Structures are given as structure tokens and as C-alpha cells.
Short mmCIF file of N, CA and C in Angstrom, two decimals:
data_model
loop_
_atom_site.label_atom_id
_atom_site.label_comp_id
_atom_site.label_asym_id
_atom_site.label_seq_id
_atom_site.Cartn_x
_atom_site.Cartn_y
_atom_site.Cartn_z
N UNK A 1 5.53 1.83 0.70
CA UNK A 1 6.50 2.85 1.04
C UNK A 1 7.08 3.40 -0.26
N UNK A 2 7.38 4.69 -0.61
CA UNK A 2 7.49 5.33 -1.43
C UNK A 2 8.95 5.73 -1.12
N UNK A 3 9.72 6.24 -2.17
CA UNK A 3 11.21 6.85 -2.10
C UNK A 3 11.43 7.99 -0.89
N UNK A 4 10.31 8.75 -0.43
CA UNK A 4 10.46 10.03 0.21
C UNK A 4 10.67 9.23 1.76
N UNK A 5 9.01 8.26 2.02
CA UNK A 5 9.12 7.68 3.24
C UNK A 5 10.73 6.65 3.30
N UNK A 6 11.07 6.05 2.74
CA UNK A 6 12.06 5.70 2.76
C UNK A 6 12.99 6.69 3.15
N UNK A 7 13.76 7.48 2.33
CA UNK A 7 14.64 8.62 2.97
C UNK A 7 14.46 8.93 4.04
N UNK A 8 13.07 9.30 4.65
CA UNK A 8 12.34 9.70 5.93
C UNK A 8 13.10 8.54 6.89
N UNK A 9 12.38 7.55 6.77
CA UNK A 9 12.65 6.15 7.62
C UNK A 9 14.38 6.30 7.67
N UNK A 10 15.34 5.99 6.66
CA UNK A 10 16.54 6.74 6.76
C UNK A 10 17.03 7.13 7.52
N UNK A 11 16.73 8.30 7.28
CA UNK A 11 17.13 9.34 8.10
C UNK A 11 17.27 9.22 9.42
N UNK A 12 16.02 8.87 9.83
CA UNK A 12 15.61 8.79 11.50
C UNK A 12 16.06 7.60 12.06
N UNK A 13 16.34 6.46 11.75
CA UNK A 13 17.05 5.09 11.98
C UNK A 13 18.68 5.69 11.98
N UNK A 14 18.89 6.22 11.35
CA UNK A 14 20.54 6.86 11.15
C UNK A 14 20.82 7.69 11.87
N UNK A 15 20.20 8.79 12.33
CA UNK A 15 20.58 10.03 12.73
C UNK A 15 21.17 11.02 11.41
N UNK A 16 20.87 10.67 10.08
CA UNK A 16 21.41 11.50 9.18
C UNK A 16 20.76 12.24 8.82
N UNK A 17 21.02 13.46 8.15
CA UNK A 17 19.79 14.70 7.82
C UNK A 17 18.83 13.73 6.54
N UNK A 18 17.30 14.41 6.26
CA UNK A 18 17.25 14.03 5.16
C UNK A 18 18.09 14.32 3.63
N UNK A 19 18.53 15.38 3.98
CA UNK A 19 19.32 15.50 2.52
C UNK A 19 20.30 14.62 2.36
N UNK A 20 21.61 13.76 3.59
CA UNK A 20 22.36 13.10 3.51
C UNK A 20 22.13 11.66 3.10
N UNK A 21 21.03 10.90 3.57
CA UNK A 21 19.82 10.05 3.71
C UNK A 21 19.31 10.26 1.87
N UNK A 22 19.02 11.48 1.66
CA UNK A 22 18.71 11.18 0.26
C UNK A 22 19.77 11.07 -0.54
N UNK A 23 20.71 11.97 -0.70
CA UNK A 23 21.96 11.16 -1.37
C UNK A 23 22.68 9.66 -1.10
N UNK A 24 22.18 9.24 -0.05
CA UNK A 24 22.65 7.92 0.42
C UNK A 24 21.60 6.82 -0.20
N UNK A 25 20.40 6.91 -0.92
CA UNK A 25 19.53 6.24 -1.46
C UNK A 25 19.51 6.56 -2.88
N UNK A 26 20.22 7.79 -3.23
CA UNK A 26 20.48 7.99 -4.63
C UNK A 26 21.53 7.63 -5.31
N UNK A 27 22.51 7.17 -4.46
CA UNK A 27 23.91 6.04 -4.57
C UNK A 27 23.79 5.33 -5.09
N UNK A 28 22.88 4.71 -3.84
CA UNK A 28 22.56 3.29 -3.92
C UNK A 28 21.73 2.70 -4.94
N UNK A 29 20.96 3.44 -5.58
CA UNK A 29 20.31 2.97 -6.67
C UNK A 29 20.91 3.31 -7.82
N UNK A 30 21.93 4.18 -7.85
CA UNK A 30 22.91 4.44 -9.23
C UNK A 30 23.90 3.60 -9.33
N UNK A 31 24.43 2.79 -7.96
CA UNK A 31 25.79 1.79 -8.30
C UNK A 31 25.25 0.69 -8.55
N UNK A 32 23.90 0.45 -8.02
CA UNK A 32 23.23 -0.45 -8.75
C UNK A 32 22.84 -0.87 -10.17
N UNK A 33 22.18 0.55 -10.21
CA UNK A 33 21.95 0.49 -12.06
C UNK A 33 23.07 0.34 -12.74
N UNK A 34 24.24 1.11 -11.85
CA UNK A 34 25.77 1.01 -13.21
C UNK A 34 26.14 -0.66 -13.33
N UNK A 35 25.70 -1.46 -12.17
CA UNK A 35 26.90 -2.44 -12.42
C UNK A 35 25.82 -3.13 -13.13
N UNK A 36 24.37 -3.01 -12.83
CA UNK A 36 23.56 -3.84 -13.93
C UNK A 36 23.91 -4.19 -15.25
N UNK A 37 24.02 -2.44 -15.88
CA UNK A 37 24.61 -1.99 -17.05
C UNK A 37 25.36 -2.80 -17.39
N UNK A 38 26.59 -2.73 -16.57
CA UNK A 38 27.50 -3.44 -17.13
C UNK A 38 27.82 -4.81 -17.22
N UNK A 39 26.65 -5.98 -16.82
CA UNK A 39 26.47 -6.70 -16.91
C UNK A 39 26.42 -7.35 -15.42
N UNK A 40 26.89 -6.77 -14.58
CA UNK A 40 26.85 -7.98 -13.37
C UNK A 40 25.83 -7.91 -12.12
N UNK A 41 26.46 -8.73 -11.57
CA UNK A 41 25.31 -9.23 -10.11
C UNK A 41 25.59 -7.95 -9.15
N UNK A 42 24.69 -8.03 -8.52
CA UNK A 42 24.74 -7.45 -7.14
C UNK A 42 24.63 -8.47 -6.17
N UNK A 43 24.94 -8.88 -4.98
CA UNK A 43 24.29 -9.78 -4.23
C UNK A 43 24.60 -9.16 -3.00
N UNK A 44 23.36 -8.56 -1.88
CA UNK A 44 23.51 -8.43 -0.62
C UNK A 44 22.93 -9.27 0.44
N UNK A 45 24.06 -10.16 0.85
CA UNK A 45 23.42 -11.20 1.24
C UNK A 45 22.54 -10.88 2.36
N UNK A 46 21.62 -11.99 2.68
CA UNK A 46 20.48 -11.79 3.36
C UNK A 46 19.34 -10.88 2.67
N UNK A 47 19.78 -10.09 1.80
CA UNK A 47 18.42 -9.47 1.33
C UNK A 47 17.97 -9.86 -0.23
N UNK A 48 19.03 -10.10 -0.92
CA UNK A 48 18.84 -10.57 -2.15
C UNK A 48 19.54 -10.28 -3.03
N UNK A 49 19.29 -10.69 -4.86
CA UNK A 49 19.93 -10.54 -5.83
C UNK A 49 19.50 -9.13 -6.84
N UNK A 50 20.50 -8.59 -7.37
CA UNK A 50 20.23 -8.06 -8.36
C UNK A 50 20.83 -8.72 -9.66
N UNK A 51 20.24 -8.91 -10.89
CA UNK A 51 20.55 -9.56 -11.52
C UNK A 51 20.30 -8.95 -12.97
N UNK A 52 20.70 -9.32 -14.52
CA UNK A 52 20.10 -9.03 -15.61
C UNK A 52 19.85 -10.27 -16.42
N UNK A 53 18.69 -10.12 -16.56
CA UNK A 53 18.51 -11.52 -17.81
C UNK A 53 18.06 -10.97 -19.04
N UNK A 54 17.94 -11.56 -20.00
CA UNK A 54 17.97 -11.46 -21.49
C UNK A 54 16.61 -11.76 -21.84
N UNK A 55 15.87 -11.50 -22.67
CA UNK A 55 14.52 -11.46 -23.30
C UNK A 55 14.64 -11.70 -24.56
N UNK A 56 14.54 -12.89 -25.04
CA UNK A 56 14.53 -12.42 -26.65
C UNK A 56 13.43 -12.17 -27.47
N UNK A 57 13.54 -11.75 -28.57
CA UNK A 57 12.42 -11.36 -29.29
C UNK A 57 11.43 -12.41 -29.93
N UNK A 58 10.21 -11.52 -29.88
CA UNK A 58 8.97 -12.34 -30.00
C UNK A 58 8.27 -12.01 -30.99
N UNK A 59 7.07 -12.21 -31.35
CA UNK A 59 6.22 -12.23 -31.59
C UNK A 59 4.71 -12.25 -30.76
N UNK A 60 4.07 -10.75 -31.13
CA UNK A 60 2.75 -10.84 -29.83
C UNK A 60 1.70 -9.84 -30.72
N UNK A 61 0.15 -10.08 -30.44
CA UNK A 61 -1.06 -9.52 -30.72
C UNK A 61 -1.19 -8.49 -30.24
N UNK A 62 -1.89 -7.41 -30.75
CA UNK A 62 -2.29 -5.98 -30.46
C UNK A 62 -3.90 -6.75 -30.39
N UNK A 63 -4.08 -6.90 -28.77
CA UNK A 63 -5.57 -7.35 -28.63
C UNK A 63 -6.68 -6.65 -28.69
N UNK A 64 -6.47 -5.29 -29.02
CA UNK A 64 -7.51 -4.54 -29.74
C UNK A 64 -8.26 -4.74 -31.32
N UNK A 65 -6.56 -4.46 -32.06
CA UNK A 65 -7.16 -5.60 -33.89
C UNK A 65 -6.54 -6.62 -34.23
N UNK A 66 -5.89 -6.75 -33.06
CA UNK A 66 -5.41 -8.66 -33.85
C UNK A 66 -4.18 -8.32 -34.31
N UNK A 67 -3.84 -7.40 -35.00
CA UNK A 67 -2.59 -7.30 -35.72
C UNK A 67 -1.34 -8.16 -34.99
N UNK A 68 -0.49 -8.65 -35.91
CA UNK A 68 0.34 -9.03 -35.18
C UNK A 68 1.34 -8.11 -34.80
N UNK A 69 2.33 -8.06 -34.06
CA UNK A 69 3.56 -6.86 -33.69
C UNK A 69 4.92 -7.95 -33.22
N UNK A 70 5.68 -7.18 -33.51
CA UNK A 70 7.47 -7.80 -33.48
C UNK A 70 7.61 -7.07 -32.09
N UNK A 71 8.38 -7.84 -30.80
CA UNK A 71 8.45 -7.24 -29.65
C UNK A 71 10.07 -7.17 -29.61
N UNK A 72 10.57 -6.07 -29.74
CA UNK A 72 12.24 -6.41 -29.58
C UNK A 72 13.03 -6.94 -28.44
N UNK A 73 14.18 -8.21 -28.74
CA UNK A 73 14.47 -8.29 -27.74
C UNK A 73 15.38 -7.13 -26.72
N UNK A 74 15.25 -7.68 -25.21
CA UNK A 74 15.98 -6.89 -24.13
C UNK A 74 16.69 -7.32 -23.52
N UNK A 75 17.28 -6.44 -22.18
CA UNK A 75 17.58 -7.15 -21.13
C UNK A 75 16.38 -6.33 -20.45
N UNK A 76 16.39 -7.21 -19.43
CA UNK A 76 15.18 -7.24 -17.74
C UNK A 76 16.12 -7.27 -16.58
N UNK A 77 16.05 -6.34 -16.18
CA UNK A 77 16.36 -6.14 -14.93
C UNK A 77 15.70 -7.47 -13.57
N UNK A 78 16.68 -7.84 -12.93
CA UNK A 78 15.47 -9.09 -11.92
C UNK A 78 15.90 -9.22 -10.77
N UNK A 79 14.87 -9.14 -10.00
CA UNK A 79 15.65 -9.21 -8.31
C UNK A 79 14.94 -10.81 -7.48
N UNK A 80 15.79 -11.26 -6.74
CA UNK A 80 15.56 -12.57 -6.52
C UNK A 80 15.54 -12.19 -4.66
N UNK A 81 14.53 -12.60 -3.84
CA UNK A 81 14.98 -12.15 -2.91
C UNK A 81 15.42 -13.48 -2.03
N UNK A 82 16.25 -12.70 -0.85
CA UNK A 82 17.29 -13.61 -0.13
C UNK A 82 16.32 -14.58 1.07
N UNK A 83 17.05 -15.57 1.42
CA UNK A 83 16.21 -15.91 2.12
C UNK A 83 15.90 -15.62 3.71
N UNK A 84 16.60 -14.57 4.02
CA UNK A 84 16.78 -13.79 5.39
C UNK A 84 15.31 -12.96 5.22
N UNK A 85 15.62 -12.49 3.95
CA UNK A 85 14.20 -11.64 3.66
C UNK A 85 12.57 -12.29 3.58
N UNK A 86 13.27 -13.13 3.01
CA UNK A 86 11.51 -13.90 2.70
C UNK A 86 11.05 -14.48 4.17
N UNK A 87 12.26 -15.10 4.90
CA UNK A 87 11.93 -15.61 6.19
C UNK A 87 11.54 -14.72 6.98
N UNK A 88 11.75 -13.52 7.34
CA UNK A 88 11.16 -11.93 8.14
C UNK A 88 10.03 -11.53 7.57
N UNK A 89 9.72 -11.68 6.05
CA UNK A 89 8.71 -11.17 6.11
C UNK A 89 7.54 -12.08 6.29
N UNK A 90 7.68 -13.55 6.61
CA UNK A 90 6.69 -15.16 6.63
C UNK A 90 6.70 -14.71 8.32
#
């Protein structure tokens, strides 16, 4: 399922137009990303976690010539899912 069918699905489960339905999925993935940003959890229970973890920097091969390359560290975005979810979809 893709962002559009989603909105679609939306929509029609809601009774909301698609345009309302798409701002309502474009929220939702922006209050998400903000609170990531800013360091914290999301947790909706029954469906799962949003979370940020830390990556630190490495060292890794360019397996084309071997060279070695410096990988900078990050943060990673990570979603853990709930167990309402994993159990619906088993």
C-alpha cells in the first residue's frame, strides 16, 4: 500500500474527503517526524513504537576497490511494532 491508497482507504473508512484524509496523513507523519527530531518516543499503543537510536561512526569498504571509507555517525529513525499488531497480522 502506497501513501495515495492509504489516503484512499482513509477516506472511505472515515467518510472524509480525500483532501481532508490527506491532510490528516500529512499531520501525522509531520508530528511524528517533529517529536523524533526532538528526541522523543512516540508510542501508540497497540500498534507500536516510534523511536530514535544513535549510530556511531565506522569504518566500511567500497566493495568495488577495496578502499576503505569513514561512515559518519547518525541518528536512525526505528519503529518497534506493538504487540496488538504483530498478533493481527500472525
Amino acid at each position: 500500500m502506497n501513501k495515495n491508497e492509504l489516503i484512499s482507504s482513509i477516506a472511505s473508512e472515515t467518510g472524509l474527503t480525500k483532501t481532508d484524509a490527506a491532510k490528516a496523513v500529512d499531520a501525522f507523519v509531520a508530528s511524528i517526524s517533529s517529536a523524533l527530531k526532538s528526541g522523543d518516543e512516540v508510542r501508540l499503543v497497540g500498534f507500536g513504537t516510534f523511536a530514535v537510536s544513535k549510530r556511531s561512526a565506522t569504518t566500511g569498504r567500497n566493495p568495488r576497490t577495496g578502499a576503505t571509507i569513514k561512515i559518519p555517525a547518525r541518528n536512525q529513525p526505528k519503529f518497534k511494532a506493538g504487540k496488538v499488531l504483530v498478533d493481527s497480522v500472525n
